[in-house]
Coordinates of C-alpha atoms and ligand atoms in Angstrom, one line a residue:
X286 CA -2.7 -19.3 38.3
X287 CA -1.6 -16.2 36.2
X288 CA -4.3 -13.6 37.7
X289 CA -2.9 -10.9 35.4
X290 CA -5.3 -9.8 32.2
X291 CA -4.0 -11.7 29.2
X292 CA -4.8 -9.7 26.1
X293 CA -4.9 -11.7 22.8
X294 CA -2.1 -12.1 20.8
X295 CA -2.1 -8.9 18.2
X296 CA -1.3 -8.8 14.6
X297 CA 1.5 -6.3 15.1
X298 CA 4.1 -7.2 17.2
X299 CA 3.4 -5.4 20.5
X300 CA 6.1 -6.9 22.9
X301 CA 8.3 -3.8 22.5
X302 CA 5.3 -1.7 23.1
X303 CA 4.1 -3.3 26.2
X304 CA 7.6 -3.3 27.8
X305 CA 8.5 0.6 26.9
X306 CA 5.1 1.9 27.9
X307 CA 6.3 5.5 27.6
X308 CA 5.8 7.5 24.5
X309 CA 6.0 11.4 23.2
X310 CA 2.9 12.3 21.0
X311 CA 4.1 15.4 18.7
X312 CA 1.8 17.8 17.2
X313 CA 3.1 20.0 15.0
X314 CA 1.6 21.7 11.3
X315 CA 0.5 25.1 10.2
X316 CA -1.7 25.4 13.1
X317 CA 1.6 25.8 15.6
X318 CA 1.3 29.5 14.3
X319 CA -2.3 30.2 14.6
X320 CA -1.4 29.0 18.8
X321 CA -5.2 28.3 19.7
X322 CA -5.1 24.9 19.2
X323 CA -4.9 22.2 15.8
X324 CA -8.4 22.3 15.4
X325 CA -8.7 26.4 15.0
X326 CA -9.7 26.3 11.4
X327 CA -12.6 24.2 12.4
X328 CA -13.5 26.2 15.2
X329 CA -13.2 29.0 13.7
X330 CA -14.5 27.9 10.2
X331 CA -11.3 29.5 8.3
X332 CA -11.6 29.0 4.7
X333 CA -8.5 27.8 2.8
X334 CA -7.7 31.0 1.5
X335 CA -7.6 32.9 4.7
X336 CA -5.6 29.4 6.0
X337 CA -2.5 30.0 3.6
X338 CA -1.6 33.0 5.6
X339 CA 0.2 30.6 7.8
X340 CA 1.4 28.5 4.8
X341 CA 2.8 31.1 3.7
X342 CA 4.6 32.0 6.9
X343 CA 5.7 28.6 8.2
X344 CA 9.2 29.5 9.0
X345 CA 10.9 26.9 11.8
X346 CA 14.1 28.8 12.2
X347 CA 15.3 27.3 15.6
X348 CA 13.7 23.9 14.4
X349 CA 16.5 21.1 15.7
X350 CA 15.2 18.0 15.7
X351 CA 18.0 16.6 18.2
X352 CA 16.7 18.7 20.1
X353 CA 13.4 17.4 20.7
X354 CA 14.8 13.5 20.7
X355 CA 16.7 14.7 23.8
X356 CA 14.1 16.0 25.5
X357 CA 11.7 12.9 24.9
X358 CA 14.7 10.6 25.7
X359 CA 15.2 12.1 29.1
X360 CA 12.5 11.7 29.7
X361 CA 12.5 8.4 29.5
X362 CA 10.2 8.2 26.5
X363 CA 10.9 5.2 24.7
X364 CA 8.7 5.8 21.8
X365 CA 7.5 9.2 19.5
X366 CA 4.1 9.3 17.5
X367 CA 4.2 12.5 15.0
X368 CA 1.3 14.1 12.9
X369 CA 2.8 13.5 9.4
X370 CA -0.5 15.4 8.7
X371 CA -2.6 16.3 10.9
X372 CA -6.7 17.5 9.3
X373 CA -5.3 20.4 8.2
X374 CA -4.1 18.1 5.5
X375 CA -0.8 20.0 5.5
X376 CA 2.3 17.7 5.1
X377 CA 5.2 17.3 6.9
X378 CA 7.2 15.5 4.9
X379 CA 8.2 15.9 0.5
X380 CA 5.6 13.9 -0.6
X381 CA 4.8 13.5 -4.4
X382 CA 1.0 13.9 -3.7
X383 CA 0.5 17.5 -2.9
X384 CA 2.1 20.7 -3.1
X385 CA 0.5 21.8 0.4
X386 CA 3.7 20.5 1.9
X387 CA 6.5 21.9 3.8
X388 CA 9.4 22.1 1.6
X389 CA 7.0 24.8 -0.4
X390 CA 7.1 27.2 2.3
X391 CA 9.3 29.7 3.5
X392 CA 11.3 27.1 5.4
X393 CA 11.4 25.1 1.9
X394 CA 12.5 21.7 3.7
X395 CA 11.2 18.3 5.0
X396 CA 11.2 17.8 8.7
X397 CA 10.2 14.7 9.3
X398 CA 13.4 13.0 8.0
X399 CA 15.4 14.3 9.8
X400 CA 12.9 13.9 12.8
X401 CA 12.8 10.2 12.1
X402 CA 16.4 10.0 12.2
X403 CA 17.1 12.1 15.3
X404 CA 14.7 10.3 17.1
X405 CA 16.1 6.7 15.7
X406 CA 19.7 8.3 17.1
X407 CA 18.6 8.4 20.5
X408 CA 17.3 4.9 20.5
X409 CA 13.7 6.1 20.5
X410 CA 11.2 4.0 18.0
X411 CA 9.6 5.3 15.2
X412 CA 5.5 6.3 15.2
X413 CA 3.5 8.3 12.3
X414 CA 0.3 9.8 13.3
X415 CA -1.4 10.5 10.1
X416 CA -4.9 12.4 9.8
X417 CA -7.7 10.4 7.9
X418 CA -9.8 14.0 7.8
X419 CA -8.2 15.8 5.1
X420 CA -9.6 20.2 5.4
X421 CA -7.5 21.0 2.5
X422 CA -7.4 18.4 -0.2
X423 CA -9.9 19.2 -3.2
X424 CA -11.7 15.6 -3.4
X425 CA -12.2 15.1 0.6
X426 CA -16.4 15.8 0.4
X427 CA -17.1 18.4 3.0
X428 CA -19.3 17.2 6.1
X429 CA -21.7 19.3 8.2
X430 CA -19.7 17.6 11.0
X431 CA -16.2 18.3 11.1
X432 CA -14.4 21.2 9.5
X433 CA -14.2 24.4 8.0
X434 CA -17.5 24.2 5.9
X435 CA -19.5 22.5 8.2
X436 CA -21.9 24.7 8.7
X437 CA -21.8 26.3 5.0
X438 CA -25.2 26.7 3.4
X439 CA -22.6 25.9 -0.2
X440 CA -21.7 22.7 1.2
X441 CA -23.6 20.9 -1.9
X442 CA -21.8 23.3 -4.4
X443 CA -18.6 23.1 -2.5
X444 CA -18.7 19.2 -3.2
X445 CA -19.6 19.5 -7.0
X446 CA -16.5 17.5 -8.8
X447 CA -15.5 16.5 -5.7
X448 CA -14.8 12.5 -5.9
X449 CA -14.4 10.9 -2.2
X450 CA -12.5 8.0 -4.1
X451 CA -9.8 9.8 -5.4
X452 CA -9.3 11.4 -1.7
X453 CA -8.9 7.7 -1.2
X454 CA -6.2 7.2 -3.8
X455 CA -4.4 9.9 -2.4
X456 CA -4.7 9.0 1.2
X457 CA -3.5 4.9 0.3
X458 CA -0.6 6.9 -1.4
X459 CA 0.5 8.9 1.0
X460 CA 0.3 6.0 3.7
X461 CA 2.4 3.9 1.1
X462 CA 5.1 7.1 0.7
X463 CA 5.3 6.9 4.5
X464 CA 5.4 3.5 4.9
X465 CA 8.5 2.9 2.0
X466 CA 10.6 6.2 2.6
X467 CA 11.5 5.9 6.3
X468 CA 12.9 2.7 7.2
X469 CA 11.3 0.7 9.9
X470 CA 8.1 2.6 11.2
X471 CA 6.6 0.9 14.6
X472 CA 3.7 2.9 15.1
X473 CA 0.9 3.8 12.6
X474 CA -1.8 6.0 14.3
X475 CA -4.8 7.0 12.3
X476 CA -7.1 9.5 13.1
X477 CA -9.8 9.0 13.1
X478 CA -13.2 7.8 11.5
X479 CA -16.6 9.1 12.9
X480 CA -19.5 6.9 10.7
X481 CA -21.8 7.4 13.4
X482 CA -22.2 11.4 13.3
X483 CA -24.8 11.1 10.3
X484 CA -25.5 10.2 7.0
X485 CA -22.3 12.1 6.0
X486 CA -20.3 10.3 8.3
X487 CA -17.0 9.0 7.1
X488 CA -15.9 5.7 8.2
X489 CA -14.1 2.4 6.5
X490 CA -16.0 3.2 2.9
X491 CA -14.9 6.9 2.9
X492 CA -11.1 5.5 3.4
X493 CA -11.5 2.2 1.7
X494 CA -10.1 1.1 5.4
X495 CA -9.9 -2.6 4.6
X496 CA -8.1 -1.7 1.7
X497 CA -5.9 0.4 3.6
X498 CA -5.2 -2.0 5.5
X499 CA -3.9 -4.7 3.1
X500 CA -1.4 -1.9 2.5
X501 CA 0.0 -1.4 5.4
X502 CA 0.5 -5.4 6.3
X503 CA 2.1 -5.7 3.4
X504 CA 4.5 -3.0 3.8
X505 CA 5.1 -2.8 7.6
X506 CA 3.6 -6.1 8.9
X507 CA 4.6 -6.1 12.6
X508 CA 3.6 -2.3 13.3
X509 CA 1.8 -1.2 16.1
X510 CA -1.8 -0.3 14.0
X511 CA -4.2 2.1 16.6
X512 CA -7.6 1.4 16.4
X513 CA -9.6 4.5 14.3
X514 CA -9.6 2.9 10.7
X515 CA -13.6 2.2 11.4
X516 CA -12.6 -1.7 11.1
X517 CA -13.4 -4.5 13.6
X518 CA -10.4 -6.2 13.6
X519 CA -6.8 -5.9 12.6
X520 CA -6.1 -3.6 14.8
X521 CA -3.4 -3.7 17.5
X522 CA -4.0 -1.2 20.5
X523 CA -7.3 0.6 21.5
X524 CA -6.4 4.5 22.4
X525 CA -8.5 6.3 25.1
X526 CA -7.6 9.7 25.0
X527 CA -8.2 12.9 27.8
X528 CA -9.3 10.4 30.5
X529 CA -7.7 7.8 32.8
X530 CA -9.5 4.6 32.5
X531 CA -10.6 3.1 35.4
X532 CA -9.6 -0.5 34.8
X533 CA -8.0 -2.4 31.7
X534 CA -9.7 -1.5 28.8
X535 CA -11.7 -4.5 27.6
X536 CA -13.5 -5.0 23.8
X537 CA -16.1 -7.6 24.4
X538 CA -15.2 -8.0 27.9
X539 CA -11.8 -9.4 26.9
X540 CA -8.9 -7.2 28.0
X541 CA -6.8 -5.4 24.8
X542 CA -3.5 -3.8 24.5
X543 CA -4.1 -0.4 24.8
X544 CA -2.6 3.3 25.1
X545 CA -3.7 6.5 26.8
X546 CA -3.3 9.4 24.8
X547 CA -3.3 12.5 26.7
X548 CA -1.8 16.7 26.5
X549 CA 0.1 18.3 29.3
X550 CA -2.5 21.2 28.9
X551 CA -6.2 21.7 26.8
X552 CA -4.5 21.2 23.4
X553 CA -3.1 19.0 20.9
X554 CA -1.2 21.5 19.4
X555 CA 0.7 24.5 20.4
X556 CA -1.7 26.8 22.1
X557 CA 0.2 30.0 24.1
X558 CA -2.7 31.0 25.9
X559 CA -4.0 28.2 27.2
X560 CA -3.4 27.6 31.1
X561 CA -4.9 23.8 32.1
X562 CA -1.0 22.4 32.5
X563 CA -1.3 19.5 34.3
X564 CA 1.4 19.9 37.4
X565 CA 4.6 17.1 36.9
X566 CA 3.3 15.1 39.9
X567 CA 0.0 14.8 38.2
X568 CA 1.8 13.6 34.8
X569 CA 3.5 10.6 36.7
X570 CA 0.9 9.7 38.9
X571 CA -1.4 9.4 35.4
X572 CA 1.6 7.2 34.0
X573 CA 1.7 5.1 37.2
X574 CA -1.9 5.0 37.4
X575 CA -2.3 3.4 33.7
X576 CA 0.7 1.1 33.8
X577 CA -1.0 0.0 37.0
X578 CA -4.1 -1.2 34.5
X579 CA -1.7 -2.4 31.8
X580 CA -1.6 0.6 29.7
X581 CA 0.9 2.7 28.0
X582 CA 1.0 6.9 28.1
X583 CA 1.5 8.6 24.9
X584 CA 2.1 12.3 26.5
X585 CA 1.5 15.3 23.8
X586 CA 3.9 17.7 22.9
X587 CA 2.6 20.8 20.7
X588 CA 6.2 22.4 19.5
X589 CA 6.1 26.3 18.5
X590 CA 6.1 27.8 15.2
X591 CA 9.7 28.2 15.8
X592 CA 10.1 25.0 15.5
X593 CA 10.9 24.9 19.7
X594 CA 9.4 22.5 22.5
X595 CA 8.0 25.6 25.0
X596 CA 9.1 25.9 28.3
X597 CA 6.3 24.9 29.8
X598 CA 6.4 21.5 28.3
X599 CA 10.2 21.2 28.9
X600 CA 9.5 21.6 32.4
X601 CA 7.6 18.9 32.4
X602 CA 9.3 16.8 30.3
X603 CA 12.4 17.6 32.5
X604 CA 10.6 16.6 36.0
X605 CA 9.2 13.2 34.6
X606 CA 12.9 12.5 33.8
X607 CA 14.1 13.1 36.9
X608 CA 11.4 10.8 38.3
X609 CA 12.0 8.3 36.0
X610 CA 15.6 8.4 36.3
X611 CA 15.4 6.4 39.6
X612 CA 12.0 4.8 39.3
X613 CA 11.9 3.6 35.3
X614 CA 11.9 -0.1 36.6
X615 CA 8.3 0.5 38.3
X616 CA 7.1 1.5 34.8
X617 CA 9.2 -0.3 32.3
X618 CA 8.4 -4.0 31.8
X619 CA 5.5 -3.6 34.1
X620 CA 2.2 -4.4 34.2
X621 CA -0.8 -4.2 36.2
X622 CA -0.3 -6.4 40.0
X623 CA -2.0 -10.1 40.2
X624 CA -5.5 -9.9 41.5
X625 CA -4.4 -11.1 44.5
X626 CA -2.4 -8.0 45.7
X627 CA -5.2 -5.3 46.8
X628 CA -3.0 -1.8 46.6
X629 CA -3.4 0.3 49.9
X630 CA -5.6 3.7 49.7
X631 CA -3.9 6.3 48.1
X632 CA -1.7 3.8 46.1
X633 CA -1.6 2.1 42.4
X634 CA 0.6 -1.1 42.4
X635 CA 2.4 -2.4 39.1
X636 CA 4.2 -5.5 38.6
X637 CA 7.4 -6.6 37.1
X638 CA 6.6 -10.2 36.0
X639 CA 10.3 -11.2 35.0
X640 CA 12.1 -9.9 38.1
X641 CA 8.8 -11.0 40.2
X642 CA 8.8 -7.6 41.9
X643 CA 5.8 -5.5 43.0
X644 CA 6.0 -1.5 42.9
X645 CA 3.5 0.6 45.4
X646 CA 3.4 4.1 43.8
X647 CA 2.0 6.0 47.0
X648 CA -0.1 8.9 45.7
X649 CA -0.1 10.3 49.3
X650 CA 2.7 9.8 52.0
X651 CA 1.1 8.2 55.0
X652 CA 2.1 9.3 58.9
X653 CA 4.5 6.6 59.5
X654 CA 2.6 3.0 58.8
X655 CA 1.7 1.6 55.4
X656 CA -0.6 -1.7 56.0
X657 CA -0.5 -3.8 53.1
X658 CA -3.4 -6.5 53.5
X659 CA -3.8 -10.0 52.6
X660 CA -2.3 -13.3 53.0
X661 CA -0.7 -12.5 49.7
X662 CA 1.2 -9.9 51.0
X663 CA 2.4 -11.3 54.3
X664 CA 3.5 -14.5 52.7
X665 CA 5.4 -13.8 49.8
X666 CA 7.0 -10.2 50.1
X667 CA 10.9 -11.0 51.1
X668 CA 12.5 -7.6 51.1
X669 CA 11.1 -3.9 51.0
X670 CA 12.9 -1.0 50.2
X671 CA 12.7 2.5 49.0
X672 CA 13.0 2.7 45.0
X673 CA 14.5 6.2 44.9
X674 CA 17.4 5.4 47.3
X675 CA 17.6 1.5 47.9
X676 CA 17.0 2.2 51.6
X677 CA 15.1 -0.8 53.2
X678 CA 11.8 -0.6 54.4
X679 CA 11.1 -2.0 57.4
X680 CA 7.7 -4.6 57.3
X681 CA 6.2 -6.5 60.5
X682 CA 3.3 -9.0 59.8
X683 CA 0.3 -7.3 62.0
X684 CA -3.7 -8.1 62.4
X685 CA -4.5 -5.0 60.7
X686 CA -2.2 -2.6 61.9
X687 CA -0.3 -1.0 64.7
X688 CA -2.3 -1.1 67.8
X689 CA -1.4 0.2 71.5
X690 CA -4.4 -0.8 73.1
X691 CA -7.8 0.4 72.8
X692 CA -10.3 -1.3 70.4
X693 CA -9.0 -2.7 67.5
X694 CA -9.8 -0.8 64.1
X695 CA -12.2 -2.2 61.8
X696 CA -10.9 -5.1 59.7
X697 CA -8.2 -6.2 62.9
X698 CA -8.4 -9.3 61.9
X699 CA -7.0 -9.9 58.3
X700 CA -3.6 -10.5 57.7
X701 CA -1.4 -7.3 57.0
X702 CA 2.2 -6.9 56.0
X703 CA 2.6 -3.2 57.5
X704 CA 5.4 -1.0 56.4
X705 CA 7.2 1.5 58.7
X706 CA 7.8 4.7 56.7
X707 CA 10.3 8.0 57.4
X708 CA 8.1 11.0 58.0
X709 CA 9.2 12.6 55.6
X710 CA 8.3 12.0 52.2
X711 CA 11.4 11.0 50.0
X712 CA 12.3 14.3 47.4
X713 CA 10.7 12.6 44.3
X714 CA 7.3 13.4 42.7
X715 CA 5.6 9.9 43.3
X716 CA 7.8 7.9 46.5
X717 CA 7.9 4.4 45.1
X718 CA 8.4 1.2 47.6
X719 CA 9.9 -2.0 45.8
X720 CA 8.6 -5.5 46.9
X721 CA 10.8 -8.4 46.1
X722 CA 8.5 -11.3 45.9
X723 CA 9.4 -14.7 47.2
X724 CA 9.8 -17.6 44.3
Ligands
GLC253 C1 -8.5 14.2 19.0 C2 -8.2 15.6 18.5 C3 -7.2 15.6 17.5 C4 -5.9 14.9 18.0 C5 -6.4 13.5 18.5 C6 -5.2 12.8 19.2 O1 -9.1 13.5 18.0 O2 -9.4 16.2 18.0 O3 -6.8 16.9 17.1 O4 -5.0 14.7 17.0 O5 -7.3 13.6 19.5 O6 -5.7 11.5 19.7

């Protein structure tokens, strides 16, 4: 019996996803020069006027697209979501639909193509993030909610002549410009719908979401659709962001496809002076921890207004690669471990169903003995080795551990597969021990 969560089929074809599990989110507008994060304008209720300054000085000089394929690739990101526009409602691309676009600044040319195909080059598929809030277009109705007139006193003036419906229009075009111009797109990641703040909340009817998403089935049928369209169904993967979930996210109890979307520091987009980076072995232990519950990691990147990845991300990006380098098979094609296999403290199994091998990701190196316990364990592990070297693992069958004499420890009596480990903790960020599973 398959003890393994078995999430309904989707409408978009999420095989590919499931199995690559590893994506780079990338941030990247106007805001990248402000560097205090992609919702400054809001936070800091910045009129468009004062906004263009850094319109009119988006520059990307060093911007090299290859650059930042590489990077994701090695990784071992498998995967790349990018803010086409992000609430700014700045655009990354040469769209037909606005002149607040990039080819109209100083750097006077579209990056996303050739993002899209540097990206493609290195094998990576293809995600657009694209912003449902729109700060700068002249039909979006300002909110008291979210934006840079929330809290204006003009907000009823401000909307005079403004028609929500033609936002609409525009919005169904772009999505249409995005979803004919680029070839195959895989991902489609909206952001994001919030009905429930108010009155003036904007949810399916202020996108014409089912509408919107007639579109987008008939352009790009099998792509992976995210969740924040305000629409009950349709959708393909649920997206819990800045938080590890604690189990397999469920929607009505039933488990889903889903993604964790998450920053190396306190921000979407590139923000110098912000100091929460999340340390390497952190960042793999999160991606271990949510491929352990059948999730995938979509892991932020906020690139400068140079157009460069920062060090501090590279760093990062570079130490996950080196990790996954040696222990990719423990995240790629996995999934969360049948029921039956209880992971030991301190330790998050996932499971390879094709190869029928079991991964234990040990979060903290024990002195010497690893007790694996259950019948489970004891009867059906064949081989144990180290993943980062292939060096075998040696595994006795105990009642609960090593014992000398003395009383026996709590729980003696329940069968336990204990593994003998080296003192020392293998050179890698997370140690990994592969189980090859009888039959
Ligand atoms: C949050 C942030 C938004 C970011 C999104 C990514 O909604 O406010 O800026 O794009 O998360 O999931």
């Amino acid at each position: 019996m398959n003890t393994i969560p078995q999430p309904q089929p989707t409408p978009g074809d999420t095989t590919w996803f499931t199995r690559d599990r590893f994506g780079m989110f990338i941030h990247w507008g106007l805001y990248a020069l402000g560097a205090r994060h992609e919702w400054l304008q809001h936070r800091e209720q910045i009129d468009a006027d004062s906004y263009r300054r850094y319109f009119k000085h988006f520059d990307p000089d060093l911007y090299d697209p290859r650059v930042w394929a590489e990077a994701a690739d090695d990784a071992g990101m498998k995967y790349f979501v990018v803010t086409t526009k992000h609430h700014e409602g700045f655009c990354l691309w040469d769209t037909a639909h606005t002149d607040y676009k990039v080819t109209n600044t100083p750097y006077g040319r579209d990056v996303l193509r050739p993002m899209v195909d540097a990206f493609r080059s290195e094998g990576l598929r293809v995600g657009f993030y694209h912003s449902l809030i729109d700060w700068h277009h002249p039909d979006y109705l300002v909110d008291p909610y979210i934006g840079p007139h929330r809290e204006s006193p003009n907000r009823a003036k401000l909307n005079e002549g403004r028609d929500q419906n033609r936002y609409a229009d525009y919005l169904h075009a772009q999505v249409r410009e995005l979803l004919t111009g680029f070839g195959s797109v895989d991902v489609l990641w909206f952001d994001f719908s919030f009905p429930q703040r108010g009155p003036e909340g904007k949810g399916r009817d202020a996108w014409r979401s089912e509408e919107l998403y007639r579109i987008v089935r008939e352009l790009m049928p099998n792509v992976v659709l995210n969740d924040r369209l305000d629409l009950p169904s349709g959708w393909d993967v649920k997206t819990p962001e800045q938080y590890q979930p604690r189990s397999w996210f469920t929607v009505g109890g039933k488990p889903v496809v889903w993604e964790a979307c998450q920053t190396f520091s306190g921000s979407w987009g590139y923000h110098r002076d912000e100091s929460t980076w999340k340390s390497p072995e952190m960042l793999v232990q999160m991606l271990a921890d949510t491929v352990s519950k059948g999730g995938n990691l979509l892991l932020n990147v906020g690139p400068t207004g140079r157009g460069e990845i920062d060090e501090r991300a590279l760093d990062r990006l570079q130490a996950m690669g080196e990790w996954m380098h040696r222990h990719g098979r423990s995240i790629y094609d996995c999934t969360q471990a049948p029921a039956e296999f209880e992971p030991p403290r301190d330790c998050r199994l996932t499971y390879n169903p094709r190869t029928n091998r079991l991964y234990v990701h040990v979060f903290a190196w024990p002195f010497r003995h690893l007790h694996l316990t259950g019948r489970d364990f004891v009867e059906r592990v064949e081989y144990a080795q180290l993943l980062n070297d292939a060096s075998e693992i040696s595994m006795q069958e105990s009642t609960g551990g090593i014992e000398t004499a003395g009383a026996r420890p709590e729980g003696a009596n329940v069968p336990t597969l204990t593994l003998t480990l080296p003192i020392e903790q293998p050179r890698c960020l997370v140690p990994v021990i592969e189980l090859y599973l009888k039959g």
